[in-house]
Amino acid sequence: QTFIEDTACVYHGMAILPNMYPLSRQGERELTKRALEELRFAITEMKNPEACLDGGDVIFTGREFLIGLSTRTNSAGIEEFANIFSKWPVSSITVLPGFGVLHLKSMSSMCGIDTIAISDTTPGRQAWKEIVSKAKYKYKRLAFPDDNG
């Protein structure tokens, strides 16, 4: 099974194929790469073997990227992503461990122009604080009661 959102980050005809964690998911990335090549996307693969990134942690707001620092995405992955998509601001947002939330998008999503839907739970409230303090642009918050956004 391939979760396409996890295996590539695509924007304006350009695709990043991240190093995925756990390593058993690397085969999914190869399937995605073949499909993107057929569609003639400009593909960049992460070079740093220590850099891990999962597309489920990447939110594009229309003006910047918010990337969850989680069990699947590390600082090196966020840094490499920022270097590749250097035209846009990139901010890391902590996904608190121990609450059963796998990705930033497990608890949040863009739901309109400048509006982020985000859970009103401990990890969601912490992520929102970081979005408010780190994001380069201002967003409205639409809170929902659980982490199944």
XYZ file of N, CA and C in Angstrom:
447
model
N 0.847 -1.169 0.000
C 0.000 0.000 0.000
C 0.895 1.234 0.000
N 0.567 2.218 -0.832
C 1.323 3.458 -0.914
C 0.439 4.612 -0.491
N 0.925 5.394 0.458
C 0.252 6.618 0.850
C 0.968 7.739 0.127
N 0.419 8.180 -0.979
C 1.103 9.107 -1.878
C 1.489 10.402 -1.194
N 0.676 10.884 -0.284
C 1.004 12.135 0.397
C 2.316 12.013 1.176
N 2.584 10.861 1.733
C 3.788 10.667 2.536
C 5.053 10.606 1.691
N 4.938 10.106 0.464
C 6.118 9.739 -0.323
C 6.679 10.831 -1.210
N 5.982 11.946 -1.354
C 6.490 13.045 -2.181
C 5.833 14.348 -1.753
N 6.581 15.423 -1.894
C 6.046 16.770 -1.690
C 6.159 17.463 -3.038
N 5.024 17.837 -3.606
C 4.987 18.375 -4.963
C 4.412 19.789 -4.936
N 5.095 20.678 -5.637
C 4.612 22.048 -5.759
C 5.160 22.661 -7.033
N 4.283 23.239 -7.831
C 4.652 23.937 -9.081
C 5.563 23.089 -9.979
N 5.198 21.850 -10.198
C 5.940 20.986 -11.106
C 7.242 20.451 -10.560
N 7.513 20.703 -9.290
C 8.742 20.242 -8.649
C 8.362 19.264 -7.540
N 9.124 18.182 -7.423
C 8.820 17.174 -6.406
C 10.064 16.846 -5.592
N 9.876 16.745 -4.283
C 10.920 16.243 -3.390
C 10.539 14.828 -3.017
N 11.475 13.926 -3.197
C 11.288 12.556 -2.718
C 12.103 12.431 -1.439
N 11.437 12.368 -0.312
C 12.147 12.357 0.965
C 12.680 10.974 1.327
N 13.632 10.979 2.241
C 14.045 9.742 2.888
C 12.976 9.461 3.929
N 12.375 8.296 3.836
C 11.253 7.984 4.711
C 11.689 7.122 5.889
N 10.972 7.308 6.978
C 11.163 6.493 8.164
C 9.803 5.928 8.540
N 9.715 4.647 8.805
C 10.783 3.654 8.850
C 11.310 3.300 7.453
N 12.512 2.770 7.431
C 13.180 2.462 6.167
C 12.404 1.467 5.312
N 11.549 0.671 5.925
C 10.746 -0.300 5.171
C 9.826 0.383 4.164
N 9.640 1.705 4.285
C 8.754 2.434 3.378
C 9.468 2.962 2.142
N 10.771 2.741 2.021
C 11.520 3.259 0.875
C 10.974 2.743 -0.459
N 10.437 1.536 -0.492
C 9.881 0.988 -1.729
C 8.722 1.831 -2.251
N 7.957 2.408 -1.347
C 6.856 3.288 -1.746
C 7.394 4.501 -2.491
N 8.511 5.008 -2.026
C 9.119 6.177 -2.655
C 9.508 5.873 -4.092
N 10.027 4.684 -4.343
C 10.441 4.309 -5.697
C 9.248 4.236 -6.654
N 8.125 3.708 -6.176
C 6.910 3.674 -7.003
C 6.451 5.097 -7.346
N 6.506 5.966 -6.369
C 6.111 7.359 -6.583
C 7.061 8.033 -7.565
N 8.341 7.763 -7.434
C 9.342 8.365 -8.330
C 9.043 8.008 -9.784
N 8.746 6.743 -10.045
C 8.449 6.329 -11.424
C 7.231 7.070 -11.972
N 6.201 7.193 -11.148
C 4.990 7.888 -11.591
C 5.271 9.364 -11.870
N 6.035 10.016 -11.014
C 6.357 11.431 -11.206
C 7.261 11.645 -12.421
N 8.158 10.701 -12.679
C 9.005 10.794 -13.881
C 8.147 10.721 -15.140
N 7.163 9.822 -15.140
C 6.263 9.706 -16.292
C 5.486 10.991 -16.516
N 5.188 11.710 -15.453
C 4.460 12.978 -15.549
C 5.401 14.168 -15.779
N 6.694 13.894 -15.889
C 7.736 14.887 -16.183
C 7.899 15.970 -15.121
N 7.768 15.575 -13.863
C 8.060 16.502 -12.776
C 9.569 16.642 -12.626
N 10.014 17.801 -12.193
C 11.413 17.995 -11.807
C 11.552 17.368 -10.424
N 12.348 16.312 -10.329
C 12.432 15.536 -9.092
C 13.762 15.793 -8.401
N 13.677 16.059 -7.103
C 14.863 16.185 -6.260
C 14.746 15.154 -5.160
N 15.802 14.381 -4.980
C 15.824 13.404 -3.898
C 16.697 13.940 -2.771
N 16.295 13.678 -1.553
C 17.100 14.124 -0.415
C 18.459 13.440 -0.455
N 19.493 14.221 -0.253
C 20.866 13.698 -0.342
C 21.402 13.205 1.004
N 21.062 13.903 2.076
C 21.569 13.562 3.401
C 20.883 12.288 3.893
N 21.629 11.207 4.085
C 20.999 9.955 4.522
C 20.391 10.042 5.921
N 20.785 11.033 6.696
C 20.237 11.207 8.046
C 18.942 12.026 8.035
N 18.631 12.647 6.898
C 17.446 13.505 6.795
C 16.214 12.655 6.513
N 15.230 12.736 7.386
C 13.957 12.029 7.190
C 12.829 13.049 7.131
N 11.912 12.813 6.218
C 10.760 13.701 6.074
C 9.591 12.885 5.549
N 8.428 13.158 6.081
C 7.211 12.492 5.645
C 6.237 13.557 5.177
N 5.674 13.397 3.997
C 4.764 14.390 3.450
C 3.567 14.680 4.337
N 3.212 13.747 5.201
C 2.121 13.972 6.147
C 2.439 15.039 7.173
N 3.699 15.457 7.222
C 4.116 16.529 8.124
C 4.205 17.884 7.430
N 3.913 17.941 6.146
C 4.118 19.174 5.376
C 2.787 19.834 5.029
N 2.630 21.069 5.474
C 1.470 21.883 5.115
C 1.977 23.078 4.323
N 1.416 23.278 3.137
C 1.700 24.491 2.367
C 0.507 25.404 2.530
N 0.733 26.585 3.036
C -0.362 27.510 3.340
C -0.733 28.384 2.147
N 0.039 28.302 1.093
C -0.129 29.187 -0.049
C 0.957 30.247 -0.089
N 1.604 30.444 1.066
C 2.685 31.432 1.152
C 3.926 30.912 1.851
N 3.778 29.827 2.588
C 4.906 29.256 3.326
C 4.611 27.796 3.653
N 5.662 27.108 4.075
C 5.530 25.716 4.494
C 5.640 25.627 6.009
N 4.741 24.866 6.615
C 4.818 24.498 8.024
C 5.091 23.006 8.039
N 6.160 22.597 8.721
C 6.552 21.190 8.690
C 6.641 20.650 10.109
N 5.919 19.559 10.339
C 5.917 18.930 11.649
C 7.226 18.229 11.946
N 7.772 18.527 13.101
C 8.936 17.808 13.633
C 8.356 16.668 14.454
N 8.447 15.450 13.918
C 7.703 14.325 14.484
C 8.579 13.075 14.540
N 7.962 11.945 14.827
C 8.702 10.679 14.815
C 9.072 10.266 13.395
N 8.463 10.900 12.387
C 8.734 10.563 10.987
C 9.530 11.644 10.247
N 9.636 12.831 10.823
C 10.351 13.939 10.195
C 11.304 14.541 11.218
N 12.595 14.635 10.842
C 13.579 15.190 11.773
C 14.078 16.567 11.309
N 14.882 17.196 12.141
C 15.405 18.536 11.836
C 16.213 18.552 10.555
N 16.996 17.503 10.329
C 17.805 17.433 9.104
C 16.899 17.369 7.873
N 15.782 16.671 7.972
C 14.830 16.603 6.861
C 14.190 17.951 6.586
N 13.834 18.669 7.648
C 13.238 19.996 7.484
C 14.253 20.953 6.873
N 15.494 20.874 7.325
C 16.546 21.743 6.787
C 16.780 21.480 5.298
N 16.836 20.204 4.918
C 17.036 19.892 3.505
C 15.842 20.339 2.660
N 14.646 20.140 3.175
C 13.445 20.619 2.481
C 13.537 22.130 2.272
N 13.896 22.859 3.312
C 13.993 24.325 3.229
C 15.031 24.753 2.194
N 16.112 24.014 2.076
C 17.134 24.335 1.075
C 16.630 24.086 -0.337
N 15.821 23.058 -0.522
C 15.297 22.729 -1.845
C 14.206 23.722 -2.247
N 13.266 23.990 -1.351
C 12.191 24.948 -1.615
C 12.567 26.297 -1.003
N 13.709 26.805 -1.375
C 14.283 27.996 -0.735
C 13.536 29.294 -1.050
N 12.643 29.281 -2.015
C 11.879 30.497 -2.342
C 10.793 30.798 -1.311
N 10.450 29.830 -0.470
C 9.363 29.994 0.481
C 9.873 29.835 1.905
N 9.284 30.579 2.830
C 9.635 30.376 4.238
C 9.223 28.975 4.688
N 10.021 28.406 5.572
C 9.741 27.086 6.141
C 9.894 27.194 7.660
N 8.887 26.750 8.395
C 8.936 26.744 9.856
C 8.672 25.338 10.368
N 9.463 24.919 11.359
C 9.228 23.613 11.975
C 8.244 23.773 13.125
N 7.319 22.833 13.213
C 6.269 22.832 14.231
C 6.323 21.485 14.950
N 6.510 21.506 16.250
C 6.648 20.267 17.017
C 5.343 19.487 17.066
N 5.435 18.192 16.759
C 4.328 17.254 16.947
C 4.668 16.485 18.215
N 3.978 16.808 19.304
C 4.309 16.225 20.597
C 4.236 14.698 20.560
N 5.299 14.022 21.002
C 5.255 12.555 21.061
C 4.414 12.088 22.257
N 3.948 10.865 22.176
C 3.246 10.259 23.300
C 1.756 10.527 23.346
N 1.207 11.158 22.324
C -0.225 11.451 22.293
C -0.927 10.708 21.160
N -0.204 9.865 20.437
C -0.807 9.105 19.351
C -0.996 9.887 18.065
N -0.360 11.043 17.950
C -0.456 11.860 16.740
C 0.794 11.596 15.902
N 0.610 11.027 14.721
C 1.741 10.637 13.887
C 2.350 11.811 13.129
N 1.515 12.653 12.562
C 1.971 13.737 11.691
C 1.315 15.060 12.070
N 1.882 16.136 11.546
C 1.252 17.447 11.702
C -0.146 17.437 11.074
N -0.271 16.786 9.911
C -1.576 16.741 9.248
C -2.554 15.766 9.901
N -2.104 15.003 10.871
C -3.043 14.158 11.626
C -3.928 15.011 12.516
N -3.466 16.229 12.815
C -4.225 17.087 13.725
C -4.498 18.472 13.148
N -4.077 18.727 11.895
C -4.290 20.056 11.327
C -4.299 20.011 9.812
N -4.906 21.053 9.244
C -4.979 21.152 7.789
C -5.400 22.571 7.421
N -5.022 23.010 6.243
C -5.564 24.265 5.728
C -7.033 24.011 5.409
N -7.893 24.929 5.802
C -9.321 24.728 5.526
C -9.938 25.944 4.852
N -9.112 26.853 4.428
C -9.572 28.053 3.740
C -8.407 29.013 3.622
N -8.649 30.122 2.985
C -7.584 31.111 2.836
C -7.189 31.616 4.221
N -5.942 31.427 4.561
C -5.387 31.891 5.837
C -6.062 31.293 7.066
N -6.681 30.127 6.925
C -7.333 29.476 8.062
C -6.818 28.049 8.199
N -6.397 27.727 9.416
C -5.899 26.389 9.715
C -6.880 25.716 10.677
N -7.362 24.553 10.300
C -8.163 23.722 11.198
C -7.172 22.910 12.023
N -7.316 22.956 13.329
C -6.359 22.265 14.201
C -7.079 21.782 15.456
N -6.661 20.640 15.948
C -7.344 20.044 17.096
C -7.165 20.882 18.359
N -8.184 20.837 19.192
C -8.147 21.530 20.480
C -7.766 20.521 21.562
N -6.616 19.898 21.359
C -6.064 18.924 22.298
C -4.681 19.415 22.698
N -4.035 18.735 23.611
C -2.698 19.165 24.044
C -1.733 19.298 22.869
N -1.585 18.297 21.989
C -0.658 18.478 20.868
C -1.110 19.570 19.896
N -2.406 19.701 19.687
C -2.911 20.725 18.779
C -2.677 22.128 19.316
N -2.936 22.310 20.610
C -2.719 23.635 21.206
C -1.234 24.000 21.190
N -0.360 23.030 21.450
C 1.082 23.292 21.407
C 1.515 23.651 19.984
N 1.031 22.915 19.010
C 1.374 23.209 17.617
C 0.878 24.598 17.228
N -0.335 24.952 17.659
C -0.874 26.275 17.320
C -0.005 27.387 17.903
N 0.441 27.217 19.147
C 1.337 28.217 19.759
C 2.581 28.414 18.892
N 3.132 27.311 18.403
C 4.326 27.408 17.560
C 4.011 28.043 16.209
N 2.869 27.718 15.649
C 2.476 28.339 14.375
C 2.378 29.850 14.559
N 1.725 30.281 15.622
C 1.574 31.715 15.890
C 2.935 32.388 16.063
N 3.850 31.724 16.767
C 5.140 32.361 17.047
C 6.170 32.212 15.926
N 6.077 31.162 15.107
C 7.110 30.900 14.105
C 6.722 31.248 12.670
N 5.461 31.123 12.350
C 5.029 31.356 10.960
C 5.319 32.798 10.556
N 5.642 32.981 9.308
C 5.932 34.322 8.789
C 4.664 35.113 8.500
N 3.539 34.414 8.383
C 2.257 35.048 8.099
C 1.277 34.714 9.219
N 0.215 35.457 9.316
C -0.795 35.260 10.356
C -1.937 34.416 9.806
N -2.453 33.523 10.663
C -3.537 32.620 10.283
C -4.636 32.654 11.329
N -5.840 32.333 10.889
C -6.962 32.147 11.797
C -6.999 30.670 12.174
N -7.542 30.396 13.344
C -7.618 29.027 13.869
C -9.069 28.575 13.907
N -9.322 27.410 13.333
C -10.600 26.740 13.462
C -10.339 25.485 14.284
N -10.757 25.491 15.546
C -10.472 24.377 16.447
C -11.532 23.294 16.306
N -11.082 22.046 16.378
C -12.015 20.923 16.417
C -11.611 20.043 17.596
N -12.509 19.207 18.120
C -12.307 18.592 19.422
C -11.289 17.456 19.532
N -10.875 16.840 18.434
C -9.955 15.707 18.576
C -8.847 15.786 17.551
N -7.981 14.764 17.548
C -6.813 14.756 16.653
C -7.067 14.051 15.331
N -8.286 13.894 14.943
C -8.596 13.205 13.692
C -9.004 14.203 12.621
N -8.109 15.171 12.394
C -8.387 16.223 11.409
C -8.187 15.736 10.051
